[in-house]
Amino acid sequence: ASSPAADVFHSGAEVDVYYRRTDGAMGESVYRDGAGWSSSLTVPGTAGVAASAPAVDVFRSGAEVDLYYRDASNGIHESVYSDASGWSAPFELPGTAGLAASAPAVDVFRGGAEVDVYYRRADGGLGESAYSDANGWSAPAEIPGTAGVRASAPAADVFRNGTEVDV
């Protein structure tokens, strides 16, 4: 029911593909050499919640997978996976309810110390929420000069040895 997002996890030994299922849940399929593809898995707590395609990153030096998606209230939700804890309960990024009008995009910036989540806002601008362990989630902000110009969901990358973000 959506375009997929993928990550490479466990030091390159695993590929995870995430997608919105027809039941509104986030689905996951996992590939491992020697085992091949897993059956379709449901990310816990996401059934009937997801309203967009996912975005995914690998954070904390490869120890954590962060999965983001827009929900029906137009907020951005996150589910976090680690081998030690499994999947967290989904939670909404602070202040994003009613703001997001597209699927999110995500990057890991500043040498892996910051996560940036981007989304098209209802006014056509580009919204951003940033996370660091030192500060937690920032309040949502609109990137200057973007109001009324975005017609699609964003894409993001980190460039110039991690010193520049392109959205």
C-alpha positions as protocol buffer text, in pm:
chain_id: "A"
residue {
  index: 1
  type: ALA
  ca { x: 0 y: 0 z: 0 }
}
residue {
  index: 2
  type: SER
  ca { x: 308 y: 229 z: -10 }
}
residue {
  index: 3
  type: SER
  ca { x: 656 y: 269 z: -146 }
}
residue {
  index: 4
  type: PRO
  ca { x: 910 y: 82 z: 65 }
}
residue {
  index: 5
  type: ALA
  ca { x: 1205 y: 211 z: 267 }
}
residue {
  index: 6
  type: ALA
  ca { x: 1512 y: 0 z: 341 }
}
residue {
  index: 7
  type: ASP
  ca { x: 1809 y: -9 z: 575 }
}
residue {
  index: 8
  type: VAL
  ca { x: 2121 y: -219 z: 620 }
}
residue {
  index: 9
  type: PHE
  ca { x: 2150 y: -343 z: 978 }
}
residue {
  index: 10
  type: HIS
  ca { x: 2375 y: -568 z: 1188 }
}
residue {
  index: 11
  type: SER
  ca { x: 2699 y: -442 z: 1031 }
}
residue {
  index: 12
  type: GLY
  ca { x: 2576 y: -518 z: 678 }
}
residue {
  index: 13
  type: ALA
  ca { x: 2456 y: -871 z: 752 }
}
residue {
  index: 14
  type: GLU
  ca { x: 2086 y: -786 z: 726 }
}
residue {
  index: 15
  type: VAL
  ca { x: 1861 y: -587 z: 495 }
}
residue {
  index: 16
  type: ASP
  ca { x: 1530 y: -466 z: 639 }
}
residue {
  index: 17
  type: VAL
  ca { x: 1251 y: -347 z: 406 }
}
residue {
  index: 18
  type: TYR
  ca { x: 956 y: -154 z: 554 }
}
residue {
  index: 19
  type: TYR
  ca { x: 623 y: -72 z: 388 }
}
residue {
  index: 20
  type: ARG
  ca { x: 269 y: 32 z: 473 }
}
residue {
  index: 21
  type: ARG
  ca { x: 40 y: -269 z: 453 }
}
residue {
  index: 22
  type: THR
  ca { x: -320 y: -263 z: 329 }
}
residue {
  index: 23
  type: ASP
  ca { x: -440 y: -291 z: 692 }
}
residue {
  index: 24
  type: GLY
  ca { x: -262 y: 36 z: 781 }
}
residue {
  index: 25
  type: ALA
  ca { x: 18 y: -137 z: 971 }
}
residue {
  index: 26
  type: MET
  ca { x: 389 y: -105 z: 904 }
}
residue {
  index: 27
  type: GLY
  ca { x: 520 y: -427 z: 753 }
}
residue {
  index: 28
  type: GLU
  ca { x: 876 y: -553 z: 760 }
}
residue {
  index: 29
  type: SER
  ca { x: 1061 y: -814 z: 556 }
}
residue {
  index: 30
  type: VAL
  ca { x: 1414 y: -913 z: 656 }
}
residue {
  index: 31
  type: TYR
  ca { x: 1689 y: -1060 z: 435 }
}
residue {
  index: 32
  type: ARG
  ca { x: 1989 y: -1250 z: 573 }
}
residue {
  index: 33
  type: ASP
  ca { x: 2248 y: -1442 z: 373 }
}
residue {
  index: 34
  type: GLY
  ca { x: 2192 y: -1813 z: 418 }
}
residue {
  index: 35
  type: ALA
  ca { x: 1834 y: -1764 z: 536 }
}
residue {
  index: 36
  type: GLY
  ca { x: 1691 y: -1551 z: 255 }
}
residue {
  index: 37
  type: TRP
  ca { x: 1377 y: -1342 z: 306 }
}
residue {
  index: 38
  type: SER
  ca { x: 1158 y: -1369 z: 614 }
}
residue {
  index: 39
  type: SER
  ca { x: 783 y: -1382 z: 592 }
}
residue {
  index: 40
  type: SER
  ca { x: 609 y: -1046 z: 621 }
}
residue {
  index: 41
  type: LEU
  ca { x: 617 y: -921 z: 980 }
}
residue {
  index: 42
  type: THR
  ca { x: 403 y: -650 z: 1140 }
}
residue {
  index: 43
  type: VAL
  ca { x: 577 y: -383 z: 1345 }
}
residue {
  index: 44
  type: PRO
  ca { x: 398 y: -404 z: 1684 }
}
residue {
  index: 45
  type: GLY
  ca { x: 147 y: -130 z: 1764 }
}
residue {
  index: 46
  type: THR
  ca { x: 115 y: 4 z: 1410 }
}
residue {
  index: 47
  type: ALA
  ca { x: -199 y: -178 z: 1288 }
}
residue {
  index: 48
  type: GLY
  ca { x: -452 y: 72 z: 1158 }
}
residue {
  index: 49
  type: VAL
  ca { x: -227 y: 368 z: 1245 }
}
residue {
  index: 50
  type: ALA
  ca { x: 5 y: 429 z: 948 }
}
residue {
  index: 51
  type: ALA
  ca { x: -122 y: 667 z: 680 }
}
residue {
  index: 52
  type: SER
  ca { x: 194 y: 707 z: 471 }
}
residue {
  index: 53
  type: ALA
  ca { x: 498 y: 533 z: 336 }
}
residue {
  index: 54
  type: PRO
  ca { x: 774 y: 484 z: 594 }
}
residue {
  index: 55
  type: ALA
  ca { x: 1117 y: 637 z: 636 }
}
residue {
  index: 56
  type: VAL
  ca { x: 1391 y: 450 z: 822 }
}
residue {
  index: 57
  type: ASP
  ca { x: 1738 y: 512 z: 961 }
}
residue {
  index: 58
  type: VAL
  ca { x: 2003 y: 319 z: 1151 }
}
residue {
  index: 59
  type: PHE
  ca { x: 2116 y: 518 z: 1457 }
}
residue {
  index: 60
  type: ARG
  ca { x: 2341 y: 481 z: 1763 }
}
residue {
  index: 61
  type: SER
  ca { x: 2639 y: 340 z: 1572 }
}
residue {
  index: 62
  type: GLY
  ca { x: 2424 y: 74 z: 1406 }
}
residue {
  index: 63
  type: ALA
  ca { x: 2257 y: -53 z: 1724 }
}
residue {
  index: 64
  type: GLU
  ca { x: 1911 y: 96 z: 1661 }
}
residue {
  index: 65
  type: VAL
  ca { x: 1657 y: 114 z: 1378 }
}
residue {
  index: 66
  type: ASP
  ca { x: 1418 y: 411 z: 1379 }
}
residue {
  index: 67
  type: LEU
  ca { x: 1099 y: 379 z: 1171 }
}
residue {
  index: 68
  type: TYR
  ca { x: 891 y: 692 z: 1094 }
}
residue {
  index: 69
  type: TYR
  ca { x: 551 y: 738 z: 930 }
}
residue {
  index: 70
  type: ARG
  ca { x: 258 y: 980 z: 919 }
}
residue {
  index: 71
  type: ASP
  ca { x: -59 y: 878 z: 1102 }
}
residue {
  index: 72
  type: ALA
  ca { x: -424 y: 966 z: 1034 }
}
residue {
  index: 73
  type: SER
  ca { x: -404 y: 1279 z: 1256 }
}
residue {
  index: 74
  type: ASN
  ca { x: -117 y: 1402 z: 1034 }
}
residue {
  index: 75
  type: GLY
  ca { x: 142 y: 1361 z: 1306 }
}
residue {
  index: 76
  type: ILE
  ca { x: 477 y: 1187 z: 1261 }
}
residue {
  index: 77
  type: HIS
  ca { x: 513 y: 864 z: 1457 }
}
residue {
  index: 78
  type: GLU
  ca { x: 825 y: 666 z: 1544 }
}
residue {
  index: 79
  type: SER
  ca { x: 888 y: 305 z: 1641 }
}
residue {
  index: 80
  type: VAL
  ca { x: 1237 y: 211 z: 1761 }
}
residue {
  index: 81
  type: TYR
  ca { x: 1403 y: -132 z: 1736 }
}
residue {
  index: 82
  type: SER
  ca { x: 1709 y: -263 z: 1918 }
}
residue {
  index: 83
  type: ASP
  ca { x: 1822 y: -622 z: 1964 }
}
residue {
  index: 84
  type: ALA
  ca { x: 1818 y: -570 z: 2342 }
}
residue {
  index: 85
  type: SER
  ca { x: 1460 y: -437 z: 2365 }
}
residue {
  index: 86
  type: GLY
  ca { x: 1283 y: -534 z: 2043 }
}
residue {
  index: 87
  type: TRP
  ca { x: 1029 y: -281 z: 1908 }
}
residue {
  index: 88
  type: SER
  ca { x: 917 y: 13 z: 2122 }
}
residue {
  index: 89
  type: ALA
  ca { x: 555 y: 118 z: 2138 }
}
residue {
  index: 90
  type: PRO
  ca { x: 492 y: 378 z: 1865 }
}
residue {
  index: 91
  type: PHE
  ca { x: 496 y: 741 z: 1977 }
}
residue {
  index: 92
  type: GLU
  ca { x: 426 y: 1073 z: 1810 }
}
residue {
  index: 93
  type: LEU
  ca { x: 710 y: 1321 z: 1766 }
}
residue {
  index: 94
  type: PRO
  ca { x: 629 y: 1617 z: 1994 }
}
residue {
  index: 95
  type: GLY
  ca { x: 428 y: 1895 z: 1833 }
}
residue {
  index: 96
  type: THR
  ca { x: 375 y: 1722 z: 1496 }
}
residue {
  index: 97
  type: ALA
  ca { x: 2 y: 1640 z: 1529 }
}
residue {
  index: 98
  type: GLY
  ca { x: -184 y: 1805 z: 1243 }
}
residue {
  index: 99
  type: LEU
  ca { x: 131 y: 1935 z: 1071 }
}
residue {
  index: 100
  type: ALA
  ca { x: 241 y: 1661 z: 831 }
}
residue {
  index: 101
  type: ALA
  ca { x: 85 y: 1636 z: 486 }
}
residue {
  index: 102
  type: SER
  ca { x: 325 y: 1376 z: 344 }
}
residue {
  index: 103
  type: ALA
  ca { x: 534 y: 1076 z: 427 }
}
residue {
  index: 104
  type: PRO
  ca { x: 851 y: 1168 z: 617 }
}
residue {
  index: 105
  type: ALA
  ca { x: 1213 y: 1156 z: 509 }
}
residue {
  index: 106
  type: VAL
  ca { x: 1497 y: 1103 z: 756 }
}
residue {
  index: 107
  type: ASP
  ca { x: 1873 y: 1141 z: 783 }
}
residue {
  index: 108
  type: VAL
  ca { x: 2139 y: 1078 z: 1047 }
}
residue {
  index: 109
  type: PHE
  ca { x: 2363 y: 1385 z: 1069 }
}
residue {
  index: 110
  type: ARG
  ca { x: 2654 y: 1531 z: 1268 }
}
residue {
  index: 111
  type: GLY
  ca { x: 2859 y: 1212 z: 1274 }
}
residue {
  index: 112
  type: GLY
  ca { x: 2564 y: 1003 z: 1385 }
}
residue {
  index: 113
  type: ALA
  ca { x: 2473 y: 1227 z: 1681 }
}
residue {
  index: 114
  type: GLU
  ca { x: 2153 y: 1378 z: 1532 }
}
residue {
  index: 115
  type: VAL
  ca { x: 1843 y: 1248 z: 1353 }
}
residue {
  index: 116
  type: ASP
  ca { x: 1651 y: 1491 z: 1129 }
}
residue {
  index: 117
  type: VAL
  ca { x: 1294 y: 1410 z: 1015 }
}
residue {
  index: 118
  type: TYR
  ca { x: 1144 y: 1612 z: 728 }
}
residue {
  index: 119
  type: TYR
  ca { x: 787 y: 1627 z: 595 }
}
residue {
  index: 120
  type: ARG
  ca { x: 566 y: 1843 z: 376 }
}
residue {
  index: 121
  type: ARG
  ca { x: 345 y: 2064 z: 590 }
}
residue {
  index: 122
  type: ALA
  ca { x: -20 y: 2146 z: 515 }
}
residue {
  index: 123
  type: ASP
  ca { x: 86 y: 2497 z: 399 }
}
residue {
  index: 124
  type: GLY
  ca { x: 319 y: 2341 z: 139 }
}
residue {
  index: 125
  type: GLY
  ca { x: 628 y: 2425 z: 344 }
}
residue {
  index: 126
  type: LEU
  ca { x: 894 y: 2184 z: 458 }
}
residue {
  index: 127
  type: GLY
  ca { x: 883 y: 2086 z: 825 }
}
residue {
  index: 128
  type: GLU
  ca { x: 1169 y: 1951 z: 1032 }
}
residue {
  index: 129
  type: SER
  ca { x: 1203 y: 1788 z: 1373 }
}
residue {
  index: 130
  type: ALA
  ca { x: 1552 y: 1706 z: 1504 }
}
residue {
  index: 131
  type: TYR
  ca { x: 1665 y: 1463 z: 1775 }
}
residue {
  index: 132
  type: SER
  ca { x: 1986 y: 1438 z: 1974 }
}
residue {
  index: 133
  type: ASP
  ca { x: 2052 y: 1249 z: 2295 }
}
residue {
  index: 134
  type: ALA
  ca { x: 2161 y: 1577 z: 2458 }
}
residue {
  index: 135
  type: ASN
  ca { x: 1840 y: 1769 z: 2372 }
}
residue {
  index: 136
  type: GLY
  ca { x: 1571 y: 1512 z: 2283 }
}
residue {
  index: 137
  type: TRP
  ca { x: 1323 y: 1614 z: 2010 }
}
residue {
  index: 138
  type: SER
  ca { x: 1315 y: 1975 z: 1897 }
}
residue {
  index: 139
  type: ALA
  ca { x: 992 y: 2161 z: 1842 }
}
residue {
  index: 140
  type: PRO
  ca { x: 881 y: 2132 z: 1478 }
}
residue {
  index: 141
  type: ALA
  ca { x: 1016 y: 2410 z: 1258 }
}
residue {
  index: 142
  type: GLU
  ca { x: 949 y: 2518 z: 901 }
}
residue {
  index: 143
  type: ILE
  ca { x: 1257 y: 2550 z: 684 }
}
residue {
  index: 144
  type: PRO
  ca { x: 1270 y: 2918 z: 578 }
}
residue {
  index: 145
  type: GLY
  ca { x: 1154 y: 3001 z: 227 }
}
residue {
  index: 146
  type: THR
  ca { x: 964 y: 2675 z: 171 }
}
residue {
  index: 147
  type: ALA
  ca { x: 603 y: 2780 z: 250 }
}
residue {
  index: 148
  type: GLY
  ca { x: 379 y: 2712 z: -47 }
}
residue {
  index: 149
  type: VAL
  ca { x: 647 y: 2562 z: -271 }
}
residue {
  index: 150
  type: ARG
  ca { x: 647 y: 2188 z: -186 }
}
residue {
  index: 151
  type: ALA
  ca { x: 407 y: 1963 z: -374 }
}
residue {
  index: 152
  type: SER
  ca { x: 554 y: 1626 z: -278 }
}
residue {
  index: 153
  type: ALA
  ca { x: 706 y: 1437 z: 10 }
}
residue {
  index: 154
  type: PRO
  ca { x: 1070 y: 1529 z: 69 }
}
residue {
  index: 155
  type: ALA
  ca { x: 1383 y: 1321 z: 28 }
}
residue {
  index: 156
  type: ALA
  ca { x: 1702 y: 1383 z: 225 }
}
residue {
  index: 157
  type: ASP
  ca { x: 2069 y: 1290 z: 215 }
}
residue {
  index: 158
  type: VAL
  ca { x: 2385 y: 1371 z: 408 }
}
residue {
  index: 159
  type: PHE
  ca { x: 2673 y: 1496 z: 197 }
}
residue {
  index: 160
  type: ARG
  ca { x: 3031 y: 1630 z: 224 }
}
residue {
  index: 161
  type: ASN
  ca { x: 3152 y: 1379 z: 483 }
}
residue {
  index: 162
  type: GLY
  ca { x: 2850 y: 1438 z: 704 }
}
residue {
  index: 163
  type: THR
  ca { x: 2872 y: 1818 z: 716 }
}
residue {
  index: 164
  type: GLU
  ca { x: 2581 y: 1904 z: 484 }
}
residue {
  index: 165
  type: VAL
  ca { x: 2217 y: 1795 z: 456 }
}
residue {
  index: 166
  type: ASP
  ca { x: 2033 y: 1823 z: 124 }
}
residue {
  index: 167
  type: VAL
  ca { x: 1650 y: 1812 z: 129 }
}
